[in-house]
Amino acid sequence: MFFKKKTTGRYTIEESSFSEVVVYWCRYLWPNRDSEIEDVSYINSSGNIDLSMQPKDKIYLVAKKNDASKEVIGVISGHSSSQNEYRVRGVWVSEDWRKQGLGSDLLKQLILRIPKKKYSHIWVMPRQQVMLFYENNNFFVQKEVTQYEFGPHY
């Protein structure tokens, strides 16, 4: 079964690839990151690195303007982090498109694509400045993680 593109009057959300999404992560989300940006993260929901993890069900989505430019205005990804947990990762929305529902639409479209029968928990490790976004989308704080780049995560 294939998912249709999510189209509004202003943008379309469609499936993508790591090679397309990583461009925006490098440029806008993690521009001065020291460590290499990989297609998955081996950080588990406890905040620890788990190199035995075998991430599956990778999803990459992009939001593009519905005009001639087809400019990418948002990205999101996700992958499994255990047998029953799925991690949302790398959400970025262009500054001009923030606070207009695009981030929530990206998150909803990603969640719709997660195989529900496999994963009972969906989690994210956001930075402080986007906590309200996740709380407004029904996520809650489980713990603070401080040992990684870019300050504390929750």
Short mmCIF file of N, CA and C in Angstrom, two decimals:
data_model
loop_
_atom_site.label_atom_id
_atom_site.label_comp_id
_atom_site.label_asym_id
_atom_site.label_seq_id
_atom_site.Cartn_x
_atom_site.Cartn_y
_atom_site.Cartn_z
N MET A 1 0.84 -1.17 0.00
CA MET A 1 0.00 0.00 0.00
C MET A 1 0.89 1.24 0.00
N PHE A 2 0.52 2.24 -0.76
CA PHE A 2 1.28 3.47 -0.85
C PHE A 2 0.47 4.61 -0.26
N PHE A 3 1.17 5.59 0.30
CA PHE A 3 0.51 6.76 0.85
C PHE A 3 0.46 7.85 -0.21
N LYS A 4 -0.65 8.53 -0.24
CA LYS A 4 -0.78 9.65 -1.14
C LYS A 4 -0.04 10.84 -0.57
N LYS A 5 0.28 11.77 -1.44
CA LYS A 5 0.84 13.03 -0.99
C LYS A 5 -0.24 13.78 -0.24
N LYS A 6 0.16 14.52 0.77
CA LYS A 6 -0.76 15.40 1.49
C LYS A 6 -0.62 16.77 0.84
N THR A 7 -1.69 17.25 0.21
CA THR A 7 -1.64 18.53 -0.49
C THR A 7 -2.64 19.49 0.13
N THR A 8 -2.17 20.69 0.41
CA THR A 8 -3.05 21.77 0.81
C THR A 8 -2.98 22.80 -0.31
N GLY A 9 -3.65 23.90 -0.15
CA GLY A 9 -3.56 24.94 -1.17
C GLY A 9 -2.19 25.57 -1.25
N ARG A 10 -1.43 25.45 -0.15
CA ARG A 10 -0.15 26.15 -0.09
C ARG A 10 1.08 25.25 -0.19
N TYR A 11 0.95 23.98 0.20
CA TYR A 11 2.12 23.08 0.17
C TYR A 11 1.68 21.64 0.00
N THR A 12 2.68 20.82 -0.37
CA THR A 12 2.49 19.38 -0.51
C THR A 12 3.53 18.69 0.36
N ILE A 13 3.10 17.67 1.09
CA ILE A 13 4.01 16.84 1.88
C ILE A 13 4.13 15.50 1.17
N GLU A 14 5.37 15.11 0.89
CA GLU A 14 5.58 13.87 0.14
C GLU A 14 6.77 13.10 0.69
N GLU A 15 6.81 11.82 0.38
CA GLU A 15 7.92 10.98 0.82
C GLU A 15 9.19 11.41 0.10
N SER A 16 10.31 11.25 0.78
CA SER A 16 11.58 11.72 0.26
C SER A 16 12.67 10.70 0.59
N SER A 17 13.90 11.18 0.70
CA SER A 17 15.04 10.32 0.99
C SER A 17 15.99 11.04 1.93
N PHE A 18 16.88 10.27 2.55
CA PHE A 18 17.89 10.86 3.43
C PHE A 18 18.73 11.88 2.66
N SER A 19 19.10 11.56 1.43
CA SER A 19 19.97 12.47 0.67
C SER A 19 19.33 13.83 0.43
N GLU A 20 18.01 13.89 0.33
CA GLU A 20 17.35 15.18 0.17
C GLU A 20 17.20 15.89 1.51
N VAL A 21 16.79 15.17 2.54
CA VAL A 21 16.53 15.76 3.84
C VAL A 21 17.81 16.25 4.51
N VAL A 22 18.90 15.51 4.39
CA VAL A 22 20.14 15.87 5.08
C VAL A 22 20.67 17.23 4.65
N VAL A 23 20.37 17.65 3.45
CA VAL A 23 20.79 18.98 2.98
C VAL A 23 20.23 20.06 3.91
N TYR A 24 18.97 19.94 4.28
CA TYR A 24 18.32 20.92 5.13
C TYR A 24 18.76 20.79 6.58
N TRP A 25 19.00 19.56 7.03
CA TRP A 25 19.54 19.36 8.36
C TRP A 25 20.89 20.06 8.50
N CYS A 26 21.77 19.85 7.51
CA CYS A 26 23.11 20.45 7.55
C CYS A 26 23.06 21.97 7.48
N ARG A 27 22.19 22.48 6.66
CA ARG A 27 22.12 23.93 6.43
C ARG A 27 21.41 24.67 7.55
N TYR A 28 20.31 24.10 8.08
CA TYR A 28 19.47 24.86 9.00
C TYR A 28 19.31 24.26 10.40
N LEU A 29 19.22 22.98 10.51
CA LEU A 29 18.93 22.37 11.81
C LEU A 29 20.18 22.15 12.64
N TRP A 30 21.23 21.62 12.03
CA TRP A 30 22.48 21.34 12.73
C TRP A 30 23.66 21.92 11.95
N PRO A 31 23.71 23.24 11.71
CA PRO A 31 24.73 23.80 10.83
C PRO A 31 26.17 23.70 11.33
N ASN A 32 26.39 23.70 12.62
CA ASN A 32 27.76 23.65 13.16
C ASN A 32 28.02 22.36 13.92
N ARG A 33 27.33 21.33 13.53
CA ARG A 33 27.46 20.04 14.22
C ARG A 33 28.85 19.46 14.00
N ASP A 34 29.45 18.96 15.08
CA ASP A 34 30.78 18.34 14.99
C ASP A 34 30.69 16.91 14.47
N SER A 35 29.72 16.17 14.94
CA SER A 35 29.61 14.77 14.54
C SER A 35 28.92 14.65 13.17
N GLU A 36 29.21 13.58 12.49
CA GLU A 36 28.60 13.33 11.18
C GLU A 36 27.10 13.11 11.33
N ILE A 37 26.34 13.64 10.39
CA ILE A 37 24.90 13.42 10.39
C ILE A 37 24.62 12.15 9.61
N GLU A 38 24.06 11.17 10.29
CA GLU A 38 23.77 9.88 9.67
C GLU A 38 22.28 9.75 9.42
N ASP A 39 21.92 8.73 8.64
CA ASP A 39 20.51 8.55 8.29
C ASP A 39 19.65 8.11 9.47
N VAL A 40 20.26 7.60 10.52
CA VAL A 40 19.55 7.23 11.74
C VAL A 40 20.38 7.67 12.94
N SER A 41 19.73 7.71 14.09
CA SER A 41 20.42 8.00 15.35
C SER A 41 20.40 6.74 16.20
N TYR A 42 21.49 6.46 16.84
CA TYR A 42 21.58 5.29 17.71
C TYR A 42 21.33 5.64 19.17
N ILE A 43 20.72 6.78 19.40
CA ILE A 43 20.32 7.16 20.76
C ILE A 43 18.94 6.55 21.02
N ASN A 44 18.83 5.84 22.13
CA ASN A 44 17.54 5.21 22.46
C ASN A 44 16.67 6.15 23.31
N SER A 45 15.48 5.74 23.64
CA SER A 45 14.56 6.60 24.36
C SER A 45 15.00 6.88 25.80
N SER A 46 15.98 6.16 26.30
CA SER A 46 16.56 6.45 27.61
C SER A 46 17.65 7.50 27.53
N GLY A 47 18.00 7.90 26.30
CA GLY A 47 19.04 8.90 26.10
C GLY A 47 20.43 8.33 25.98
N ASN A 48 20.54 7.01 25.86
CA ASN A 48 21.84 6.34 25.76
C ASN A 48 22.11 5.89 24.34
N ILE A 49 23.38 5.85 23.96
CA ILE A 49 23.76 5.33 22.65
C ILE A 49 23.71 3.81 22.70
N ASP A 50 23.05 3.25 21.70
CA ASP A 50 22.89 1.79 21.63
C ASP A 50 23.28 1.35 20.21
N LEU A 51 24.55 0.97 20.05
CA LEU A 51 25.03 0.58 18.73
C LEU A 51 24.50 -0.76 18.27
N SER A 52 23.83 -1.50 19.16
CA SER A 52 23.23 -2.76 18.75
C SER A 52 21.85 -2.53 18.10
N MET A 53 21.36 -1.30 18.19
CA MET A 53 20.07 -0.95 17.61
C MET A 53 20.12 -1.19 16.10
N GLN A 54 19.05 -1.71 15.57
CA GLN A 54 18.96 -1.92 14.13
C GLN A 54 17.72 -1.18 13.62
N PRO A 55 17.87 0.14 13.41
CA PRO A 55 16.71 0.94 13.00
C PRO A 55 16.06 0.43 11.71
N LYS A 56 14.74 0.39 11.75
CA LYS A 56 13.94 -0.07 10.61
C LYS A 56 12.86 0.96 10.33
N ASP A 57 12.11 0.70 9.29
CA ASP A 57 10.95 1.53 8.94
C ASP A 57 11.31 3.01 8.88
N LYS A 58 12.41 3.33 8.20
CA LYS A 58 12.84 4.72 8.04
C LYS A 58 11.86 5.46 7.15
N ILE A 59 11.53 6.67 7.58
CA ILE A 59 10.63 7.52 6.81
C ILE A 59 11.26 8.91 6.72
N TYR A 60 11.26 9.47 5.53
CA TYR A 60 11.72 10.84 5.29
C TYR A 60 10.63 11.55 4.51
N LEU A 61 10.22 12.72 5.01
CA LEU A 61 9.20 13.51 4.34
C LEU A 61 9.70 14.93 4.10
N VAL A 62 9.25 15.53 3.01
CA VAL A 62 9.52 16.94 2.74
C VAL A 62 8.20 17.65 2.46
N ALA A 63 8.16 18.92 2.80
CA ALA A 63 7.03 19.79 2.44
C ALA A 63 7.56 20.76 1.41
N LYS A 64 6.82 20.87 0.29
CA LYS A 64 7.23 21.78 -0.79
C LYS A 64 6.11 22.76 -1.09
N LYS A 65 6.51 23.98 -1.41
CA LYS A 65 5.54 25.01 -1.79
C LYS A 65 4.79 24.57 -3.04
N ASN A 66 3.51 24.90 -3.07
CA ASN A 66 2.69 24.60 -4.25
C ASN A 66 2.75 25.77 -5.24
N ASP A 67 3.93 26.07 -5.69
CA ASP A 67 4.09 27.07 -6.73
C ASP A 67 5.16 26.58 -7.69
N ALA A 68 5.53 27.39 -8.63
CA ALA A 68 6.50 26.96 -9.64
C ALA A 68 7.86 26.62 -9.04
N SER A 69 8.20 27.22 -7.90
CA SER A 69 9.52 26.98 -7.30
C SER A 69 9.64 25.59 -6.68
N LYS A 70 8.54 25.03 -6.17
CA LYS A 70 8.55 23.75 -5.45
C LYS A 70 9.61 23.76 -4.34
N GLU A 71 9.84 24.92 -3.77
CA GLU A 71 10.83 25.10 -2.72
C GLU A 71 10.51 24.23 -1.51
N VAL A 72 11.53 23.57 -0.95
CA VAL A 72 11.36 22.78 0.27
C VAL A 72 11.25 23.75 1.44
N ILE A 73 10.15 23.61 2.20
CA ILE A 73 9.89 24.50 3.32
C ILE A 73 9.82 23.76 4.66
N GLY A 74 9.98 22.45 4.62
CA GLY A 74 9.99 21.67 5.85
C GLY A 74 10.41 20.24 5.60
N VAL A 75 11.01 19.62 6.63
CA VAL A 75 11.42 18.21 6.55
C VAL A 75 11.17 17.54 7.89
N ILE A 76 11.06 16.23 7.86
CA ILE A 76 10.92 15.42 9.07
C ILE A 76 11.37 13.99 8.73
N SER A 77 11.80 13.26 9.75
CA SER A 77 12.13 11.85 9.53
C SER A 77 11.79 11.05 10.77
N GLY A 78 11.89 9.75 10.63
CA GLY A 78 11.68 8.86 11.76
C GLY A 78 12.20 7.48 11.45
N HIS A 79 12.42 6.71 12.51
CA HIS A 79 12.86 5.32 12.38
C HIS A 79 12.64 4.59 13.70
N SER A 80 12.65 3.28 13.66
CA SER A 80 12.50 2.51 14.88
C SER A 80 13.74 2.70 15.75
N SER A 81 13.53 2.61 17.06
CA SER A 81 14.66 2.68 17.98
C SER A 81 14.69 1.45 18.90
N SER A 82 13.67 0.62 18.78
CA SER A 82 13.61 -0.67 19.47
C SER A 82 12.47 -1.45 18.82
N GLN A 83 12.19 -2.62 19.33
CA GLN A 83 11.12 -3.43 18.76
C GLN A 83 9.75 -2.76 18.86
N ASN A 84 9.55 -1.96 19.91
CA ASN A 84 8.23 -1.35 20.08
C ASN A 84 8.26 0.18 20.15
N GLU A 85 9.41 0.80 19.86
CA GLU A 85 9.51 2.26 19.91
C GLU A 85 9.94 2.84 18.56
N TYR A 86 9.36 4.00 18.26
CA TYR A 86 9.65 4.70 17.00
C TYR A 86 10.05 6.13 17.33
N ARG A 87 11.15 6.58 16.76
CA ARG A 87 11.68 7.91 17.05
C ARG A 87 11.39 8.89 15.91
N VAL A 88 10.86 10.05 16.27
CA VAL A 88 10.71 11.17 15.34
C VAL A 88 12.00 11.96 15.42
N ARG A 89 12.56 12.35 14.27
CA ARG A 89 13.89 12.99 14.27
C ARG A 89 13.99 14.02 13.16
N GLY A 90 14.69 15.10 13.43
CA GLY A 90 15.07 16.04 12.39
C GLY A 90 13.95 16.87 11.81
N VAL A 91 13.09 17.42 12.66
CA VAL A 91 12.01 18.27 12.17
C VAL A 91 12.57 19.68 11.94
N TRP A 92 12.39 20.18 10.74
CA TRP A 92 12.78 21.55 10.42
C TRP A 92 11.70 22.18 9.56
N VAL A 93 11.33 23.43 9.89
CA VAL A 93 10.38 24.21 9.11
C VAL A 93 11.01 25.57 8.85
N SER A 94 10.96 26.03 7.60
CA SER A 94 11.48 27.34 7.22
C SER A 94 10.88 28.42 8.11
N GLU A 95 11.69 29.39 8.50
CA GLU A 95 11.22 30.45 9.41
C GLU A 95 9.95 31.12 8.90
N ASP A 96 9.84 31.34 7.59
CA ASP A 96 8.66 32.00 7.02
C ASP A 96 7.38 31.18 7.16
N TRP A 97 7.53 29.89 7.46
CA TRP A 97 6.37 28.99 7.52
C TRP A 97 6.07 28.51 8.93
N ARG A 98 6.79 28.99 9.91
CA ARG A 98 6.54 28.57 11.29
C ARG A 98 5.27 29.20 11.84
N LYS A 99 4.69 28.53 12.83
CA LYS A 99 3.46 28.99 13.51
C LYS A 99 2.26 29.06 12.56
N GLN A 100 2.28 28.22 11.50
CA GLN A 100 1.16 28.18 10.55
C GLN A 100 0.62 26.76 10.37
N GLY A 101 1.07 25.83 11.20
CA GLY A 101 0.55 24.47 11.15
C GLY A 101 1.34 23.49 10.30
N LEU A 102 2.37 23.96 9.60
CA LEU A 102 3.15 23.06 8.74
C LEU A 102 3.90 22.02 9.56
N GLY A 103 4.53 22.41 10.66
CA GLY A 103 5.24 21.44 11.51
C GLY A 103 4.31 20.36 12.03
N SER A 104 3.13 20.77 12.47
CA SER A 104 2.14 19.79 12.96
C SER A 104 1.68 18.89 11.83
N ASP A 105 1.49 19.44 10.63
CA ASP A 105 1.11 18.61 9.48
C ASP A 105 2.20 17.60 9.14
N LEU A 106 3.46 18.02 9.17
CA LEU A 106 4.57 17.09 8.93
C LEU A 106 4.55 15.96 9.96
N LEU A 107 4.41 16.33 11.23
CA LEU A 107 4.39 15.34 12.30
C LEU A 107 3.22 14.37 12.12
N LYS A 108 2.05 14.88 11.82
CA LYS A 108 0.87 14.02 11.61
C LYS A 108 1.08 13.08 10.44
N GLN A 109 1.65 13.59 9.35
CA GLN A 109 1.88 12.74 8.18
C GLN A 109 2.90 11.65 8.46
N LEU A 110 3.93 11.97 9.25
CA LEU A 110 4.90 10.94 9.64
C LEU A 110 4.22 9.88 10.49
N ILE A 111 3.46 10.31 11.48
CA ILE A 111 2.80 9.36 12.38
C ILE A 111 1.83 8.46 11.61
N LEU A 112 1.15 9.01 10.62
CA LEU A 112 0.24 8.19 9.80
C LEU A 112 0.97 7.07 9.05
N ARG A 113 2.24 7.28 8.76
CA ARG A 113 3.02 6.30 8.00
C ARG A 113 3.73 5.26 8.87
N ILE A 114 3.75 5.46 10.18
CA ILE A 114 4.41 4.52 11.08
C ILE A 114 3.55 3.25 11.20
N PRO A 115 4.15 2.09 10.98
CA PRO A 115 3.37 0.84 11.14
C PRO A 115 2.88 0.69 12.57
N LYS A 116 1.60 0.92 12.81
CA LYS A 116 1.03 0.96 14.16
C LYS A 116 1.11 -0.37 14.90
N LYS A 117 0.98 -1.46 14.20
CA LYS A 117 0.98 -2.76 14.88
C LYS A 117 2.36 -3.11 15.42
N LYS A 118 3.41 -2.43 14.94
CA LYS A 118 4.75 -2.74 15.38
C LYS A 118 5.22 -1.89 16.56
N TYR A 119 4.75 -0.64 16.63
CA TYR A 119 5.31 0.30 17.60
C TYR A 119 4.23 0.84 18.52
N SER A 120 4.43 0.66 19.83
CA SER A 120 3.46 1.14 20.80
C SER A 120 3.84 2.51 21.37
N HIS A 121 5.08 2.95 21.15
CA HIS A 121 5.55 4.24 21.67
C HIS A 121 6.22 5.03 20.55
N ILE A 122 5.86 6.30 20.47
CA ILE A 122 6.50 7.23 19.54
C ILE A 122 7.16 8.30 20.41
N TRP A 123 8.44 8.57 20.17
CA TRP A 123 9.15 9.52 21.01
C TRP A 123 10.04 10.43 20.18
N VAL A 124 10.49 11.50 20.83
CA VAL A 124 11.34 12.50 20.19
C VAL A 124 12.30 13.04 21.25
N MET A 125 13.44 13.55 20.83
CA MET A 125 14.41 14.13 21.75
C MET A 125 14.65 15.59 21.33
N PRO A 126 13.68 16.47 21.61
CA PRO A 126 13.78 17.84 21.12
C PRO A 126 14.66 18.74 21.98
N ARG A 127 15.07 19.83 21.39
CA ARG A 127 15.77 20.87 22.13
C ARG A 127 14.74 21.73 22.88
N GLN A 128 15.23 22.47 23.85
CA GLN A 128 14.38 23.32 24.69
C GLN A 128 13.48 24.24 23.86
N GLN A 129 14.02 24.87 22.82
CA GLN A 129 13.26 25.89 22.09
C GLN A 129 12.07 25.35 21.31
N VAL A 130 11.94 24.04 21.16
CA VAL A 130 10.78 23.49 20.44
C VAL A 130 9.88 22.62 21.34
N MET A 131 10.10 22.70 22.63
CA MET A 131 9.30 21.90 23.56
C MET A 131 7.80 22.20 23.43
N LEU A 132 7.43 23.46 23.32
CA LEU A 132 6.02 23.82 23.24
C LEU A 132 5.36 23.20 22.00
N PHE A 133 6.10 23.17 20.88
CA PHE A 133 5.58 22.54 19.66
C PHE A 133 5.17 21.09 19.95
N TYR A 134 6.06 20.33 20.57
CA TYR A 134 5.76 18.92 20.85
C TYR A 134 4.66 18.77 21.89
N GLU A 135 4.68 19.61 22.92
CA GLU A 135 3.61 19.55 23.91
C GLU A 135 2.26 19.84 23.26
N ASN A 136 2.22 20.79 22.33
CA ASN A 136 0.98 21.10 21.62
C ASN A 136 0.55 19.97 20.69
N ASN A 137 1.45 19.04 20.42
CA ASN A 137 1.15 17.88 19.58
C ASN A 137 1.09 16.59 20.40
N ASN A 138 0.75 16.74 21.69
CA ASN A 138 0.48 15.61 22.59
C ASN A 138 1.68 14.78 23.02
N PHE A 139 2.88 15.34 22.96
CA PHE A 139 4.05 14.69 23.54
C PHE A 139 4.24 15.22 24.95
N PHE A 140 4.92 14.46 25.81
CA PHE A 140 5.18 14.91 27.17
C PHE A 140 6.63 14.59 27.53
N VAL A 141 7.16 15.32 28.49
CA VAL A 141 8.55 15.16 28.92
C VAL A 141 8.68 13.91 29.78
N GLN A 142 9.63 13.06 29.41
CA GLN A 142 9.93 11.88 30.20
C GLN A 142 11.19 12.13 31.03
N LYS A 143 12.21 12.76 30.41
CA LYS A 143 13.45 13.06 31.12
C LYS A 143 14.27 14.07 30.32
N GLU A 144 15.24 14.67 30.99
CA GLU A 144 16.17 15.59 30.34
C GLU A 144 17.46 14.84 30.03
N VAL A 145 17.98 15.07 28.83
CA VAL A 145 19.24 14.45 28.40
C VAL A 145 20.20 15.59 28.07
N THR A 146 21.40 15.58 28.67
CA THR A 146 22.31 16.71 28.51
C THR A 146 23.65 16.38 27.88
N GLN A 147 23.91 15.14 27.56
CA GLN A 147 25.26 14.77 27.14
C GLN A 147 25.56 14.94 25.65
N TYR A 148 24.64 15.50 24.87
CA TYR A 148 24.86 15.59 23.44
C TYR A 148 25.00 17.03 22.97
N GLU A 149 25.44 17.19 21.72
CA GLU A 149 25.63 18.51 21.14
C GLU A 149 24.35 19.35 21.19
N PHE A 150 24.51 20.64 21.16
CA PHE A 150 23.41 21.61 21.09
C PHE A 150 22.59 21.70 22.36
N GLY A 151 23.18 21.37 23.51
CA GLY A 151 22.51 21.61 24.78
C GLY A 151 21.53 20.54 25.17
N PRO A 152 20.76 20.84 26.24
CA PRO A 152 19.85 19.83 26.76
C PRO A 152 18.74 19.46 25.78
N HIS A 153 18.33 18.21 25.84
CA HIS A 153 17.21 17.69 25.07
C HIS A 153 16.23 17.07 26.07
N TYR A 154 14.98 16.91 25.65
CA TYR A 154 13.95 16.40 26.56
C TYR A 154 13.21 15.24 25.94
#
